[in-house]
Amino acid sequence: MGRVSATGNPGSAAGSSLVITGIGELVTNDPGRRRPHDPPDLARLGIVRDAAVVIEAGRVVWVGERSELDGAGADVRIDAEGASVVPGFVDAHAHLVFAGDRAAEFAARMTGVPYAAGGIRTTVAATRAADDRTLRSTTARLVAEMLRQGTTTVEIKSGYGLTTLDESRSLVVAGEFTTETTFLGAHVVAPEFTAALDPVADYVALVTGEMLDACAPHARWVDVFCERGAFDADAARAVLRAGMARGLAPRVHANQLGPGPGVQVAAEVGAASADHCTHLDDADVAALADAGVVATLLPGAELSTRSPYPDARRLLAAGVTVALATDCNPGSSYTSSMPLCIALAVIAMRMTPAEALWSATAGGARSLRREDIGVLAPGARGDLVILDAPSHVHLAYRPGVPLARRVVRGGITAV
Ligand code: NIG
Ligand code: FE
């Protein structure tokens, strides 16, 4: 490893430099930094002890042991005082553009009323009635809430508008906060179609026609809720193929509420990710592994709907890449907390703390087909979290505790 001089570059924030020293444990997720004596899950984290990181113009330019770092000049210096530093969390599944809440539905559920896809329509009505300013401020509040907890990249879906205008304005708002925007016009069949002779066919024609025309310029991804009560395999294929023809990359809400064809459709179209994956059979697990589809698990949804958790161990044993995300939405999972999802993955789903952290960072990056995030190595974005803890294990060991002491995004201290 070369010695570098971390001299500063005073001036604009974009050109400024940041040096973090005093890092007790640095999680890099860099495959080049696997320590030979670590068990495989820990080795994958590429841990460096007594480390330092240098970020210039928003990008990591140097990572290594503090003793290797030459020179001290930088616009900003932070002493982590022995803390653990991890890559910023990558939340690859969130529904943040909506209005209203469903606290009453949640309270009823806690008395035994089951969760059903139809609750989405309550939020659709509130979202349609809200002006852009309201949608923007709700989204901004949730993105800020996420950032405070260490999330430096979030994917944001439409899906609570379900008209051409409401879906496209939802995506315009989403695009103000992230480049990872997802067109989810096929969340459920819009309420005004339910009286039609063939509601699904008629609504899919809208989603794949005029609505896609208006939304494609504002989205990177296309998604569909492939589930009983939402869209079947044929409808899901039609939506994904139409989006792909317009340059959108596919991802799928799959096998959440029961067994179904979602995962197979995701594998068939080469989706980046199949999300939820709660009810899988052996063929589904094999399809994910063979097609290289990331399984993005959303334990906040199982927690908040009192459902069985997905079998992460089975997926990992089959060689499937697992990501963790919040699914933040007002119905099934109104949490913005990646640390909570890590804790659930470890405590309830039997992932190791190292596996869960990798899945919440590098795994999320794979789910979004990004190589510049979820890793701390030269060239990566300067996105990281200084924990109020000496080890990443505390993220699961101390559930519910706010452990993000400082959050750096693009080399700027954001929190
Ligand atoms: O991912 N599954 C579909 N969509 C959301 C739930 C949306 C809602 O209930 O409002 C989910 O869990
Ligand atoms: Fe979702």
Coordinates of C-alpha atoms and ligand atoms in Angstrom, one line a residue:
M1 CA 0.0 0.0 0.0
G2 CA 1.5 3.4 -1.0
R3 CA 1.9 6.1 1.5
V4 CA -0.1 9.2 0.7
S5 CA -0.1 12.7 1.7
A6 CA -3.6 13.8 2.6
T7 CA -3.1 17.4 1.9
G8 CA -6.2 19.5 1.7
N9 CA -7.7 21.2 -1.2
P10 CA -9.4 24.2 0.4
G11 CA -12.3 25.8 -1.5
S12 CA -15.6 24.5 -2.5
A13 CA -17.2 21.6 -0.6
A14 CA -17.1 19.4 -3.7
G15 CA -13.3 19.8 -3.8
S16 CA -12.7 19.5 -0.1
S17 CA -10.9 16.7 1.7
L18 CA -11.7 14.8 4.9
V19 CA -9.4 12.6 6.9
I20 CA -10.8 10.3 9.6
T21 CA -8.3 8.8 12.0
G22 CA -8.6 6.9 15.3
I23 CA -10.8 4.2 13.7
G24 CA -10.7 1.2 15.9
E25 CA -12.4 -1.1 13.4
L26 CA -12.9 -0.1 9.8
V27 CA -15.3 -2.3 7.8
T28 CA -14.4 -1.9 4.1
N29 CA -16.3 -4.7 2.4
D30 CA -13.2 -4.7 0.1
P31 CA -12.6 -8.3 -1.3
G32 CA -8.9 -7.3 -1.5
R33 CA -8.7 -6.9 2.3
R34 CA -10.0 -10.3 3.4
R35 CA -8.0 -11.4 6.4
P36 CA -6.9 -15.0 5.9
H37 CA -7.6 -16.1 9.5
D38 CA -11.1 -14.7 9.8
P39 CA -14.2 -17.0 9.4
P40 CA -15.7 -16.4 5.9
D41 CA -18.5 -14.0 7.0
L42 CA -16.1 -11.8 8.9
A43 CA -13.5 -12.0 6.1
R44 CA -16.0 -10.6 3.7
L45 CA -16.1 -7.4 5.7
G46 CA -12.5 -6.7 4.9
I47 CA -11.8 -5.2 8.4
V48 CA -8.8 -3.0 9.0
R49 CA -7.9 -2.2 12.6
D50 CA -6.4 1.1 13.8
A51 CA -7.4 2.6 10.5
A52 CA -7.7 5.9 8.7
V53 CA -9.7 6.9 5.6
V54 CA -9.1 9.9 3.3
I55 CA -11.9 11.3 1.2
E56 CA -11.3 14.0 -1.5
A57 CA -13.9 15.6 -3.7
G58 CA -16.5 13.2 -2.4
R59 CA -14.6 10.0 -3.2
V60 CA -12.5 7.7 -1.0
V61 CA -8.8 8.2 -2.1
W62 CA -7.1 6.2 0.6
V63 CA -7.9 3.5 3.2
G64 CA -5.4 1.7 5.4
E65 CA -3.7 1.5 8.8
R66 CA -3.3 4.9 10.5
S67 CA 0.5 4.2 10.8
E68 CA 0.7 4.1 7.0
L69 CA -0.8 7.5 6.5
D70 CA 1.6 10.3 5.7
G71 CA 0.8 13.9 6.2
A72 CA -2.1 15.3 8.1
G73 CA -3.3 18.2 6.0
A74 CA -7.0 18.2 5.2
D75 CA -9.8 20.7 5.2
V76 CA -11.6 18.6 7.8
R77 CA -10.2 16.1 10.3
I78 CA -12.2 13.7 12.4
D79 CA -10.8 11.6 15.2
A80 CA -13.1 8.5 15.6
E81 CA -11.7 7.8 19.1
G82 CA -11.6 4.1 18.6
A83 CA -15.0 3.7 17.1
S84 CA -16.1 1.3 14.5
V85 CA -16.6 2.9 11.0
V86 CA -18.8 1.1 8.4
P87 CA -19.9 1.9 4.9
G88 CA -23.1 4.0 4.7
F89 CA -26.2 1.8 4.6
V90 CA -27.7 1.1 1.2
D91 CA -31.5 0.8 1.6
A92 CA -32.5 -0.7 -1.7
H93 CA -36.3 -0.9 -1.2
A94 CA -38.4 2.0 0.1
H95 CA -41.8 3.6 -0.7
L96 CA -41.4 7.2 0.6
V97 CA -43.6 9.2 -1.7
F98 CA -47.1 9.1 -0.1
A99 CA -49.4 11.1 2.1
G100 CA -51.3 10.2 5.3
D101 CA -50.6 7.3 7.5
R102 CA -52.3 4.0 8.4
A103 CA -51.8 4.0 12.2
A104 CA -55.4 2.8 12.6
E105 CA -54.9 -0.1 10.3
F106 CA -51.7 -1.0 12.3
A107 CA -53.6 -0.8 15.6
A108 CA -56.3 -3.1 14.2
R109 CA -53.7 -5.5 12.9
M110 CA -52.2 -5.7 16.4
T111 CA -55.6 -7.0 17.6
G112 CA -55.6 -9.7 15.0
V113 CA -56.8 -8.2 11.7
P114 CA -54.6 -9.7 9.0
Y115 CA -52.5 -7.6 6.6
A116 CA -53.8 -7.5 3.0
A117 CA -52.5 -5.8 -0.2
G118 CA -55.8 -3.8 -0.4
G119 CA -54.6 -1.4 2.4
I120 CA -52.5 0.2 -0.3
R121 CA -55.6 1.9 -1.7
T122 CA -56.0 3.9 1.5
T123 CA -52.7 5.5 0.9
V124 CA -53.5 5.9 -2.8
A125 CA -56.5 8.1 -2.0
A126 CA -54.5 10.3 0.4
T127 CA -51.6 10.6 -2.0
R128 CA -53.8 11.6 -4.9
A129 CA -55.4 14.3 -2.7
A130 CA -52.0 15.7 -1.6
D131 CA -50.2 18.5 -3.4
D132 CA -46.6 18.2 -4.6
R133 CA -45.4 20.2 -1.7
T134 CA -46.9 17.8 0.8
L135 CA -45.4 14.8 -1.0
R136 CA -42.0 16.5 -1.1
S137 CA -42.0 17.3 2.6
T138 CA -43.0 13.8 3.6
T139 CA -40.3 12.3 1.5
A140 CA -37.7 14.8 2.8
R141 CA -38.6 14.0 6.4
L142 CA -38.1 10.3 5.8
V143 CA -34.9 10.7 3.8
A144 CA -33.5 12.9 6.7
E145 CA -34.7 10.3 9.2
M146 CA -32.8 7.6 7.3
L147 CA -29.7 9.7 6.9
R148 CA -29.6 10.3 10.7
Q149 CA -29.5 6.5 11.1
G150 CA -26.7 6.0 8.6
T151 CA -28.5 5.4 5.3
T152 CA -26.6 7.2 2.6
T153 CA -28.3 5.7 -0.5
V154 CA -32.0 4.9 -0.7
E155 CA -34.1 3.6 -3.6
I156 CA -37.5 5.3 -3.8
K157 CA -40.6 3.8 -5.5
S158 CA -43.7 5.4 -6.9
G159 CA -46.8 3.3 -6.5
Y160 CA -49.3 5.3 -4.4
G161 CA -50.5 7.4 -7.3
L162 CA -51.8 4.8 -9.8
T163 CA -52.8 7.5 -12.4
T164 CA -50.4 8.8 -15.1
L165 CA -50.2 12.2 -13.4
D166 CA -49.9 10.9 -9.8
E167 CA -47.2 8.3 -10.7
S168 CA -45.1 10.7 -12.7
R169 CA -45.3 13.4 -10.1
S170 CA -44.3 10.9 -7.5
L171 CA -41.2 10.0 -9.5
V172 CA -40.3 13.6 -10.0
V173 CA -40.4 14.0 -6.2
A174 CA -38.4 10.8 -5.7
G175 CA -35.8 12.0 -8.2
E176 CA -35.1 15.1 -6.0
F177 CA -33.7 12.7 -3.4
T178 CA -32.1 9.8 -5.2
T179 CA -31.0 8.6 -8.6
E180 CA -32.4 5.1 -7.6
T181 CA -36.0 5.9 -8.7
T182 CA -38.4 3.0 -9.4
F183 CA -41.7 3.1 -11.4
L184 CA -44.2 0.9 -9.4
G185 CA -47.4 1.8 -11.3
A186 CA -48.2 -1.9 -10.9
H187 CA -48.5 -1.8 -7.2
V188 CA -52.2 -2.7 -7.1
V189 CA -54.9 -2.2 -9.7
A190 CA -56.1 1.4 -9.4
P191 CA -59.5 1.6 -7.6
E192 CA -61.4 3.1 -10.6
F193 CA -60.6 -0.1 -12.6
T194 CA -62.1 -2.6 -10.3
A195 CA -65.6 -2.4 -11.9
A196 CA -64.1 -3.1 -15.4
L197 CA -64.8 -6.4 -17.1
D198 CA -61.1 -7.3 -16.8
P199 CA -59.6 -4.9 -14.3
V200 CA -56.1 -6.3 -14.5
A201 CA -55.8 -6.3 -18.3
D202 CA -57.2 -2.8 -18.5
Y203 CA -55.0 -1.4 -15.8
V204 CA -51.9 -3.1 -17.2
A205 CA -52.6 -1.5 -20.6
L206 CA -52.5 1.9 -18.9
V207 CA -49.4 1.1 -16.9
T208 CA -47.5 -0.2 -20.0
G209 CA -48.8 2.5 -22.2
E210 CA -49.5 6.1 -21.4
M211 CA -48.3 5.8 -17.7
L212 CA -45.0 4.3 -18.7
D213 CA -44.5 7.0 -21.4
A214 CA -44.8 9.6 -18.7
C215 CA -42.8 7.8 -16.0
A216 CA -39.9 6.2 -17.9
P217 CA -38.0 9.5 -18.2
H218 CA -38.0 9.9 -14.4
A219 CA -37.2 6.3 -13.4
R220 CA -34.2 4.0 -13.4
W221 CA -36.1 0.8 -12.4
V222 CA -39.4 -0.9 -13.1
D223 CA -41.1 -2.9 -10.3
V224 CA -44.3 -4.9 -10.0
F225 CA -46.1 -6.4 -7.0
C226 CA -46.5 -10.0 -8.1
E227 CA -48.8 -11.4 -5.5
R228 CA -52.3 -12.8 -5.1
G229 CA -54.6 -9.7 -4.9
A230 CA -52.2 -7.6 -7.0
F231 CA -50.6 -8.9 -10.3
D232 CA -50.2 -12.5 -11.6
A233 CA -47.2 -13.8 -13.5
D234 CA -48.5 -12.8 -17.0
A235 CA -49.3 -9.3 -15.9
A236 CA -46.0 -9.0 -14.0
R237 CA -44.1 -10.1 -17.1
A238 CA -46.0 -7.6 -19.3
V239 CA -45.2 -4.8 -17.0
L240 CA -41.5 -5.7 -16.6
R241 CA -40.9 -6.3 -20.3
A242 CA -42.6 -3.0 -21.2
G243 CA -40.4 -1.2 -18.7
M244 CA -37.3 -2.9 -20.0
A245 CA -38.1 -2.0 -23.6
R246 CA -38.0 1.6 -22.4
G247 CA -34.6 1.2 -20.8
L248 CA -35.7 0.5 -17.2
A249 CA -34.1 -2.3 -15.3
P250 CA -36.4 -4.8 -13.6
R251 CA -36.9 -5.6 -9.9
V252 CA -39.9 -7.5 -8.4
H253 CA -42.0 -7.6 -5.2
A254 CA -42.0 -11.4 -5.0
N255 CA -43.4 -14.1 -2.7
Q256 CA -44.2 -11.8 0.1
L257 CA -47.7 -12.9 1.4
G258 CA -47.6 -16.5 0.1
P259 CA -46.0 -18.8 -2.4
G260 CA -46.3 -17.5 -6.0
P261 CA -44.6 -17.0 -9.3
G262 CA -42.8 -13.7 -8.5
V263 CA -39.3 -15.1 -7.9
Q264 CA -39.5 -17.2 -11.1
V265 CA -40.6 -14.2 -13.1
A266 CA -37.7 -12.2 -11.6
A267 CA -35.3 -14.9 -12.7
E268 CA -36.8 -15.2 -16.1
V269 CA -36.5 -11.5 -16.9
G270 CA -33.0 -11.2 -15.3
A271 CA -34.2 -8.8 -12.5
A272 CA -31.5 -7.3 -10.4
S273 CA -33.5 -8.2 -7.3
A274 CA -36.4 -10.2 -6.0
D275 CA -37.7 -8.4 -2.9
H276 CA -39.4 -10.0 0.2
C277 CA -38.8 -13.7 -0.7
T278 CA -40.7 -14.8 2.4
H279 CA -42.4 -17.9 0.9
L280 CA -40.0 -19.8 -1.3
D281 CA -39.8 -23.4 -2.5
D282 CA -36.6 -25.2 -3.5
A283 CA -37.1 -24.3 -7.2
D284 CA -37.4 -20.6 -6.2
V285 CA -34.1 -20.7 -4.2
A286 CA -32.4 -22.4 -7.1
A287 CA -33.8 -19.9 -9.6
L288 CA -32.4 -17.0 -7.6
A289 CA -29.0 -18.7 -7.3
D290 CA -28.8 -19.7 -11.0
A291 CA -30.0 -16.4 -12.4
G292 CA -27.8 -14.3 -10.0
V293 CA -30.9 -12.4 -8.7
V294 CA -30.3 -10.7 -5.4
A295 CA -32.8 -11.6 -2.7
T296 CA -33.6 -8.3 -0.9
L297 CA -35.1 -9.3 2.4
L298 CA -37.3 -6.8 4.3
P299 CA -37.7 -8.0 7.9
G300 CA -39.4 -4.7 9.0
A301 CA -42.5 -6.0 7.0
E302 CA -42.5 -9.4 8.8
L303 CA -42.1 -7.6 12.2
S304 CA -44.9 -5.2 11.5
T305 CA -47.3 -7.7 10.0
R306 CA -46.5 -10.5 12.5
S307 CA -45.4 -12.8 9.7
P308 CA -42.8 -15.5 9.6
Y309 CA -39.4 -14.2 8.6
P310 CA -37.7 -15.2 5.3
D311 CA -35.2 -18.0 5.6
A312 CA -32.0 -16.2 5.1
R313 CA -29.8 -19.2 6.1
R314 CA -31.3 -21.3 3.3
L315 CA -30.7 -18.5 0.7
L316 CA -27.1 -18.0 1.9
A317 CA -26.5 -21.8 1.9
A318 CA -27.6 -21.9 -1.7
G319 CA -25.2 -19.1 -2.7
V320 CA -27.8 -16.4 -3.2
T321 CA -26.7 -12.8 -2.7
V322 CA -28.8 -11.4 0.2
A323 CA -29.5 -7.7 0.7
L324 CA -31.4 -6.1 3.6
A325 CA -33.7 -3.1 3.2
T326 CA -36.4 -1.4 5.2
D327 CA -39.4 -1.5 2.8
C328 CA -40.3 1.8 4.5
N329 CA -43.9 2.5 3.7
P330 CA -47.0 3.5 5.7
G331 CA -48.7 0.1 5.5
S332 CA -46.5 -3.0 6.1
S333 CA -43.3 -1.5 7.5
Y334 CA -43.2 2.0 8.7
T335 CA -39.6 1.9 9.8
S336 CA -36.8 3.9 8.2
S337 CA -34.1 2.1 10.3
M338 CA -31.5 0.0 8.6
P339 CA -29.9 -0.8 12.1
L340 CA -33.3 -2.2 13.2
C341 CA -33.3 -4.4 10.0
I342 CA -29.8 -5.6 10.8
A343 CA -30.8 -6.4 14.4
L344 CA -33.9 -8.4 13.1
A345 CA -31.8 -10.2 10.6
V346 CA -29.4 -11.4 13.3
I347 CA -31.8 -11.9 16.2
A348 CA -34.8 -13.3 14.3
M349 CA -33.4 -14.6 11.1
R350 CA -30.1 -16.1 12.3
M351 CA -27.8 -14.2 10.1
T352 CA -24.4 -13.4 11.7
P353 CA -23.7 -9.7 12.6
A354 CA -21.1 -9.7 9.8
E355 CA -23.5 -11.2 7.2
A356 CA -26.3 -8.7 8.2
L357 CA -24.0 -5.7 7.9
W358 CA -22.6 -6.9 4.6
S359 CA -26.2 -7.3 3.3
A360 CA -27.2 -3.9 4.5
T361 CA -24.3 -2.2 2.7
A362 CA -22.6 -4.2 -0.1
G363 CA -25.7 -6.4 -0.6
G364 CA -27.9 -3.3 -1.1
A365 CA -25.3 -2.1 -3.6
R366 CA -25.6 -5.4 -5.5
S367 CA -29.4 -5.1 -5.4
L368 CA -29.0 -1.7 -7.1
R369 CA -26.2 -2.9 -9.4
R370 CA -23.9 -0.2 -8.0
E371 CA -20.2 -0.7 -7.5
D372 CA -19.4 2.7 -6.1
I373 CA -21.3 2.3 -2.8
G374 CA -21.5 -0.2 0.0
V375 CA -17.7 -0.4 0.0
L376 CA -14.9 1.8 1.4
A377 CA -12.0 1.5 -1.1
P378 CA -10.3 4.0 -3.4
G379 CA -12.7 5.3 -6.0
A380 CA -15.9 4.5 -3.9
R381 CA -18.2 7.3 -2.8
G382 CA -17.2 8.8 0.5
D383 CA -20.3 7.4 2.3
L384 CA -19.7 6.1 5.8
V385 CA -21.0 5.9 9.4
I386 CA -19.0 6.5 12.5
L387 CA -20.7 4.3 15.1
D388 CA -21.1 5.0 18.8
A389 CA -19.6 1.6 19.3
P390 CA -16.3 -0.2 19.2
S391 CA -17.6 -3.0 16.9
H392 CA -20.1 -3.5 14.1
V393 CA -21.6 -6.3 16.2
H394 CA -23.3 -3.6 18.4
L395 CA -25.7 -2.8 15.5
A396 CA -27.4 -6.1 16.4
Y397 CA -26.4 -6.4 20.0
R398 CA -28.0 -3.1 20.9
P399 CA -31.3 -3.1 19.1
G400 CA -33.2 0.2 18.9
V401 CA -30.3 2.3 20.1
P402 CA -29.2 5.2 17.9
L403 CA -25.7 4.2 17.1
A404 CA -24.9 6.5 14.2
R405 CA -22.6 9.1 15.8
R406 CA -21.7 10.8 12.6
V407 CA -22.8 10.2 9.0
V408 CA -20.6 11.2 6.1
R409 CA -22.2 11.3 2.6
G410 CA -20.2 12.2 -0.4
G411 CA -17.3 13.2 1.8
I412 CA -19.5 15.8 3.6
T413 CA -20.4 15.3 7.3
A414 CA -24.2 15.2 6.9
V415 CA -25.1 14.3 10.5
Ligands
NIG1 O1 -43.6 -3.8 0.0 N1 -45.9 -5.3 -1.0 C1 -46.3 -4.3 -1.5 N2 -46.0 -3.0 -1.1 C2 -45.6 -2.7 0.2 C3 -46.7 -2.5 1.1 C4 -47.4 -1.3 0.8 C5 -48.5 -0.9 1.7 O2 -49.1 -1.8 2.4 O3 -48.9 0.2 1.6 C6 -44.6 -3.7 0.7 O4 -44.7 -4.3 1.7
FE2 FE -42.3 -2.8 -0.9

